[in-house]
XYZ file of N, CA and C in Angstrom:
474
model
N 28.777 19.136 10.276
C 29.066 18.771 8.916
C 28.449 19.791 7.975
N 29.174 20.247 6.977
C 28.616 21.215 6.049
C 27.679 20.537 5.061
N 26.741 21.309 4.563
C 25.819 20.744 3.597
C 26.462 20.709 2.212
N 25.960 19.855 1.334
C 26.491 19.689 -0.013
C 25.947 20.805 -0.891
N 26.817 21.407 -1.694
C 26.387 22.434 -2.637
C 26.271 21.828 -4.026
N 25.142 22.060 -4.675
C 24.895 21.553 -6.017
C 24.720 22.706 -6.986
N 25.008 22.453 -8.252
C 24.752 23.453 -9.281
C 23.255 23.471 -9.573
N 22.749 24.545 -10.161
C 21.321 24.574 -10.491
C 20.889 23.442 -11.430
N 21.753 23.045 -12.347
C 21.405 21.947 -13.252
C 21.283 20.625 -12.499
N 22.202 20.377 -11.557
C 22.130 19.159 -10.751
C 20.881 19.166 -9.881
N 20.574 20.315 -9.305
C 19.385 20.441 -8.469
C 18.119 20.184 -9.298
N 18.109 20.658 -10.527
C 16.964 20.464 -11.423
C 16.763 18.971 -11.715
N 17.855 18.251 -11.959
C 17.760 16.814 -12.207
C 17.227 16.078 -10.978
N 17.695 16.463 -9.806
C 17.235 15.813 -8.568
C 15.759 16.113 -8.309
N 15.322 17.342 -8.612
C 13.898 17.687 -8.462
C 13.048 16.803 -9.360
N 13.517 16.585 -10.592
C 12.776 15.732 -11.527
C 12.721 14.297 -11.026
N 13.823 13.811 -10.445
C 13.843 12.451 -9.906
C 12.926 12.310 -8.689
N 12.780 13.368 -7.911
C 11.985 13.315 -6.685
C 10.495 13.528 -6.933
N 10.122 13.880 -8.149
C 8.730 14.234 -8.422
C 7.762 13.116 -8.043
N 8.078 11.881 -8.383
C 7.158 10.768 -8.143
C 7.280 10.164 -6.746
N 8.215 10.631 -5.937
C 8.427 10.048 -4.607
C 7.346 10.466 -3.619
N 7.103 9.606 -2.660
C 6.210 9.918 -1.549
C 7.063 10.297 -0.342
N 6.517 11.101 0.573
C 7.291 11.455 1.774
C 7.573 10.215 2.620
N 8.825 10.078 3.074
C 9.194 8.934 3.907
C 9.371 9.335 5.366
N 9.495 10.631 5.636
C 9.644 11.131 7.003
C 8.620 12.239 7.201
N 7.970 12.253 8.366
C 7.024 13.312 8.698
C 7.466 13.995 9.984
N 7.464 15.313 9.960
C 7.819 16.097 11.141
C 6.527 16.652 11.704
N 6.191 16.265 12.920
C 4.923 16.646 13.522
C 5.013 17.920 14.334
N 4.119 18.058 15.265
C 4.014 19.253 16.086
C 5.186 19.443 17.036
N 5.885 18.381 17.378
C 7.037 18.474 18.271
C 8.220 19.158 17.602
N 8.209 19.205 16.293
C 9.317 19.832 15.570
C 10.415 18.830 15.262
N 11.610 19.331 15.144
C 12.757 18.525 14.743
C 13.399 17.893 15.975
N 12.940 16.712 16.337
C 13.466 15.996 17.497
C 14.638 15.119 17.067
N 15.436 14.644 18.023
C 16.534 13.746 17.666
C 16.059 12.465 16.965
N 14.884 11.986 17.322
C 14.347 10.789 16.674
C 14.047 11.058 15.194
N 13.528 12.244 14.897
C 13.228 12.611 13.508
C 14.525 12.736 12.715
N 15.545 13.331 13.327
C 16.842 13.476 12.655
C 17.444 12.101 12.379
N 17.328 11.187 13.345
C 17.861 9.839 13.175
C 17.128 9.101 12.061
N 15.825 9.250 12.010
C 15.011 8.604 10.990
C 15.324 9.177 9.609
N 15.531 10.476 9.531
C 15.887 11.114 8.271
C 17.258 10.636 7.805
N 18.190 10.479 8.733
C 19.518 9.980 8.398
C 19.441 8.564 7.845
N 18.620 7.719 8.460
C 18.459 6.344 7.978
C 17.831 6.313 6.588
N 16.848 7.183 6.362
C 16.195 7.232 5.053
C 17.166 7.720 3.979
N 17.985 8.717 4.302
C 18.978 9.206 3.348
C 20.033 8.142 3.057
N 20.400 7.372 4.068
C 21.402 6.328 3.870
C 20.893 5.230 2.947
N 19.602 4.927 3.023
C 19.073 3.840 2.207
C 18.565 4.310 0.847
N 17.990 5.513 0.766
C 17.384 5.973 -0.488
C 18.222 7.011 -1.221
N 18.866 7.887 -0.497
C 19.640 8.946 -1.136
C 18.825 10.197 -1.373
N 17.700 10.083 -2.035
C 16.822 11.209 -2.340
C 15.489 10.971 -1.646
N 15.091 11.881 -0.752
C 13.868 11.663 0.025
C 13.039 12.930 0.082
N 11.756 12.727 0.391
C 10.846 13.832 0.683
C 10.482 13.776 2.157
N 10.403 14.942 2.766
C 10.031 15.062 4.177
C 8.807 15.970 4.242
N 7.754 15.521 4.925
C 6.557 16.342 5.085
C 6.585 16.990 6.463
N 6.382 18.322 6.488
C 6.332 19.077 7.742
C 4.879 19.480 7.960
N 4.360 19.158 9.130
C 2.951 19.428 9.390
C 2.689 20.827 9.934
N 3.719 21.593 10.221
C 3.534 22.949 10.739
C 3.194 23.937 9.627
N 2.579 25.077 10.010
C 2.171 26.082 9.039
C 3.182 27.204 8.856
N 4.171 27.315 9.718
C 5.113 28.424 9.681
C 6.208 28.168 8.640
N 6.229 28.999 7.577
C 7.186 28.812 6.498
C 8.626 29.025 6.973
N 8.842 30.008 7.804
C 10.197 30.279 8.306
C 10.715 29.099 9.127
N 9.838 28.484 9.904
C 10.232 27.323 10.699
C 10.602 26.147 9.788
N 9.850 25.969 8.683
C 10.166 24.894 7.736
C 11.517 25.131 7.068
N 11.788 26.398 6.711
C 13.087 26.716 6.104
C 14.228 26.469 7.090
N 13.992 26.795 8.350
C 15.006 26.546 9.375
C 15.231 25.041 9.567
N 14.148 24.266 9.523
C 14.271 22.809 9.644
C 15.061 22.239 8.473
N 14.799 22.739 7.266
C 15.520 22.268 6.086
C 17.016 22.558 6.221
N 17.338 23.771 6.643
C 18.749 24.138 6.803
C 19.412 23.311 7.901
N 18.707 23.095 9.004
C 19.268 22.324 10.110
C 19.486 20.866 9.706
N 18.516 20.264 8.993
C 18.673 18.882 8.552
C 19.859 18.741 7.595
N 19.980 19.700 6.680
C 21.077 19.635 5.713
C 22.433 19.783 6.399
N 22.521 20.672 7.392
C 23.780 20.862 8.100
C 24.147 19.647 8.945
N 23.171 19.097 9.671
C 23.450 17.979 10.570
C 23.740 16.684 9.823
N 23.066 16.477 8.690
C 23.154 15.194 8.003
C 24.048 15.223 6.766
N 24.726 16.351 6.526
C 25.597 16.492 5.358
C 24.822 16.177 4.076
N 23.699 16.848 3.909
C 22.832 16.631 2.752
C 22.690 17.927 1.962
N 22.125 17.803 0.778
C 21.903 18.964 -0.071
C 20.413 19.294 -0.092
N 20.048 20.571 0.109
C 18.636 20.939 -0.027
C 18.285 21.010 -1.510
N 17.286 20.261 -1.916
C 16.891 20.234 -3.321
C 15.714 21.157 -3.555
N 14.686 21.046 -2.703
C 13.473 21.822 -2.943
C 12.696 21.991 -1.644
N 12.032 23.134 -1.531
C 11.094 23.392 -0.438
C 9.862 23.962 -1.100
N 8.853 23.131 -1.230
C 7.628 23.576 -1.877
C 6.457 23.205 -0.971
N 5.752 24.209 -0.520
C 4.653 23.976 0.409
C 5.173 23.388 1.704
N 4.575 22.269 2.086
C 5.001 21.609 3.324
C 5.943 20.437 3.059
N 6.463 20.341 1.834
C 7.375 19.265 1.479
C 8.805 19.784 1.359
N 9.728 19.033 1.940
C 11.150 19.320 1.818
C 11.782 18.147 1.071
N 12.649 18.447 0.128
C 13.348 17.394 -0.613
C 14.828 17.503 -0.286
N 15.406 16.382 0.170
C 16.822 16.317 0.557
C 17.525 15.247 -0.272
N 18.821 15.464 -0.512
C 19.618 14.475 -1.233
C 20.991 14.341 -0.595
N 21.426 13.106 -0.520
C 22.782 12.801 -0.085
C 23.216 11.561 -0.859
N 24.444 11.549 -1.398
C 24.865 10.365 -2.155
C 24.889 9.132 -1.262
N 24.444 8.024 -1.821
C 24.409 6.773 -1.081
C 25.804 6.152 -1.124
N 26.321 5.800 0.035
C 27.640 5.179 0.109
C 27.551 3.747 -0.410
N 28.513 3.376 -1.256
C 28.514 2.018 -1.791
C 29.017 1.051 -0.736
N 28.393 -0.112 -0.701
C 28.790 -1.134 0.258
C 30.034 -1.839 -0.266
N 30.940 -2.107 0.639
C 32.164 -2.801 0.266
C 31.860 -4.277 0.061
N 32.236 -4.779 -1.123
C 32.022 -6.185 -1.423
C 33.352 -6.906 -1.365
N 33.354 -8.019 -0.719
C 34.564 -8.831 -0.662
C 34.676 -9.586 -1.980
N 35.705 -9.281 -2.737
C 35.884 -9.939 -4.023
C 36.688 -11.217 -3.843
N 36.201 -12.236 -4.498
C 36.906 -13.510 -4.477
C 37.683 -13.609 -5.781
N 38.975 -13.800 -5.688
C 39.808 -13.846 -6.883
C 39.588 -15.153 -7.636
N 39.141 -15.040 -8.874
C 38.998 -16.201 -9.753
C 37.943 -17.191 -9.321
N 37.048 -16.823 -8.441
C 36.041 -17.755 -7.959
C 34.849 -17.785 -8.903
N 34.323 -18.948 -9.097
C 33.127 -19.122 -9.924
C 31.902 -18.963 -9.039
N 30.725 -18.725 -9.646
C 29.515 -18.649 -8.836
C 29.247 -19.971 -8.118
N 28.700 -19.894 -6.939
C 28.439 -21.084 -6.145
C 27.210 -21.832 -6.620
N 26.983 -23.014 -6.077
C 25.802 -23.787 -6.464
C 24.530 -23.126 -5.957
N 23.458 -23.354 -6.707
C 22.165 -22.810 -6.322
C 21.105 -23.864 -6.598
N 20.007 -23.792 -5.877
C 18.912 -24.739 -6.043
C 17.864 -24.093 -6.941
N 17.497 -24.822 -8.018
C 16.538 -24.325 -8.991
C 15.337 -25.252 -8.995
N 14.148 -24.671 -9.020
C 12.927 -25.460 -9.067
C 12.489 -25.579 -10.524
N 12.372 -26.801 -11.030
C 11.950 -27.052 -12.407
C 10.531 -27.606 -12.366
N 9.622 -26.928 -13.067
C 8.221 -27.333 -13.091
C 7.895 -27.831 -14.489
N 7.409 -29.090 -14.583
C 6.968 -29.645 -15.863
C 5.478 -29.915 -15.754
N 4.726 -29.329 -16.666
C 3.279 -29.491 -16.658
C 2.894 -30.773 -17.384
N 1.726 -31.335 -17.029
C 1.290 -32.581 -17.653
C 0.863 -32.313 -19.092
N 0.930 -33.376 -19.913
C 0.590 -33.235 -21.337
C -0.877 -32.878 -21.537
N -1.763 -33.474 -20.723
C -3.199 -33.240 -20.911
C -3.647 -31.898 -20.326
N -2.907 -31.389 -19.385
C -3.289 -30.130 -18.765
C -4.165 -30.307 -17.546
N -4.684 -31.517 -17.341
C -5.561 -31.767 -16.187
C -4.801 -32.278 -14.980
N -3.637 -32.876 -15.185
C -2.864 -33.454 -14.087
C -2.071 -32.393 -13.344
N -1.525 -32.823 -12.225
C -0.705 -31.905 -11.429
C 0.656 -31.725 -12.092
N 1.229 -30.537 -11.969
C 2.567 -30.351 -12.529
C 3.609 -31.090 -11.694
N 4.653 -31.549 -12.378
C 5.732 -32.268 -11.710
C 6.813 -31.252 -11.329
N 7.155 -31.200 -10.032
C 8.114 -30.221 -9.529
C 9.370 -30.953 -9.072
N 10.516 -30.541 -9.628
C 11.800 -31.098 -9.225
C 12.703 -29.967 -8.759
N 13.410 -30.199 -7.665
C 14.413 -29.242 -7.220
C 15.776 -29.823 -7.583
N 16.548 -29.018 -8.328
C 17.826 -29.472 -8.839
C 18.905 -28.518 -8.380
N 20.052 -29.067 -7.992
C 21.201 -28.239 -7.627
C 21.997 -27.958 -8.902
N 22.156 -26.677 -9.208
C 22.870 -26.261 -10.411
C 24.175 -25.626 -9.976
N 25.267 -26.142 -10.511
C 26.580 -25.616 -10.174
C 26.828 -24.318 -10.937
N 27.908 -23.638 -10.611
C 28.203 -22.343 -11.215
C 28.456 -22.393 -12.698
N 28.942 -23.537 -13.227
C 29.234 -23.628 -14.643
C 28.124 -24.340 -15.413
N 26.960 -24.466 -14.836
C 25.837 -25.143 -15.486
C 24.675 -24.165 -15.676
N 23.772 -24.564 -16.582
C 22.583 -23.755 -16.833
C 21.401 -24.680 -17.030
N 20.192 -24.146 -16.872
C 18.972 -24.904 -17.079
C 18.396 -24.483 -18.418
N 18.120 -25.465 -19.284
C 17.590 -25.166 -20.613
C 16.094 -24.931 -20.535
N 15.506 -24.582 -21.681
C 14.068 -24.323 -21.755
C 13.268 -25.578 -21.417
N 13.785 -26.757 -21.787
C 13.083 -28.011 -21.518
C 13.274 -28.534 -20.114
N 14.063 -27.878 -19.290
C 14.252 -28.296 -17.913
C 15.463 -29.178 -17.701
N 16.336 -29.280 -18.697
C 17.546 -30.079 -18.558
C 18.685 -29.203 -18.040
N 19.613 -29.833 -17.326
C 20.777 -29.118 -16.823
C 21.942 -29.402 -17.758
N 22.534 -28.350 -18.308
C 23.654 -28.489 -19.226
C 24.820 -27.665 -18.731
N 25.998 -28.109 -19.060
C 27.194 -27.348 -18.730
C 27.299 -26.156 -19.656
N 27.716 -25.049 -19.111
C 27.900 -23.853 -19.920
C 29.150 -24.018 -20.768
N 29.051 -23.620 -22.026
C 30.191 -23.726 -22.932
C 31.036 -22.472 -22.825
N 32.325 -22.650 -23.044
C 33.205 -21.489 -23.084
C 32.883 -20.709 -24.347
N 32.850 -19.393 -24.230
C 32.575 -18.560 -25.396
C 33.824 -18.470 -26.255
N 33.607 -18.575 -27.552
C 34.720 -18.454 -28.479
C 34.594 -17.150 -29.239
N 35.725 -16.591 -29.592
C 35.721 -15.384 -30.397
C 35.409 -15.788 -31.841
N 34.316 -15.295 -32.388
C 33.942 -15.639 -33.763
C 34.235 -14.503 -34.724
N 34.386 -13.316 -34.193
C 34.639 -12.168 -35.055
C 36.111 -12.094 -35.431
N 36.354 -11.928 -36.702
C 37.724 -11.816 -37.188
C 38.340 -10.506 -36.700
N 37.532 -9.445 -36.695
C 38.026 -8.143 -36.269
C 38.438 -8.161 -34.809
N 37.624 -8.778 -33.952
C 37.927 -8.803 -32.523
C 39.153 -9.655 -32.234
N 39.288 -10.788 -32.896
C 40.439 -11.653 -32.625
C 41.721 -11.053 -33.187
N 41.636 -10.252 -34.259
C 42.811 -9.601 -34.826
C 43.297 -8.464 -33.941
N 42.373 -7.782 -33.237
C 42.760 -6.655 -32.401
C 43.412 -7.099 -31.098
N 43.140 -8.334 -30.661
C 43.745 -8.829 -29.409
C 45.104 -9.250 -29.662
């Protein structure tokens, strides 16, 4: 798989995003093993932008590891500074099954009412709230009202 090519501006943005990240993969004395490649692939799939720490001292070997990881995992090399390598690959969006016209399902909500004096135990109730209901500030369950268009401009444009 070929590695992703980024413009310098895109690379600069990714470097800024990666600044606060901690390394999630470490490459030890064994070098780039299949287990390390698999772990890096999993980290890229879940995070997208990752840092990899290489414990070896040879700069040429680190550059070769960066190129090999980018080629094998279809990732973009963002930065190689010291013993840290920064890689990026876009995260694939998960397919969501859309339900046509379905309302949100029921959920269980815990309502806590504290005692008036403050010394007693709080009263805890678990209530099932349907998709068209809401819990008010006082702990009551109310049906959600349909929103009405109040703006004259918005209703005239429709």
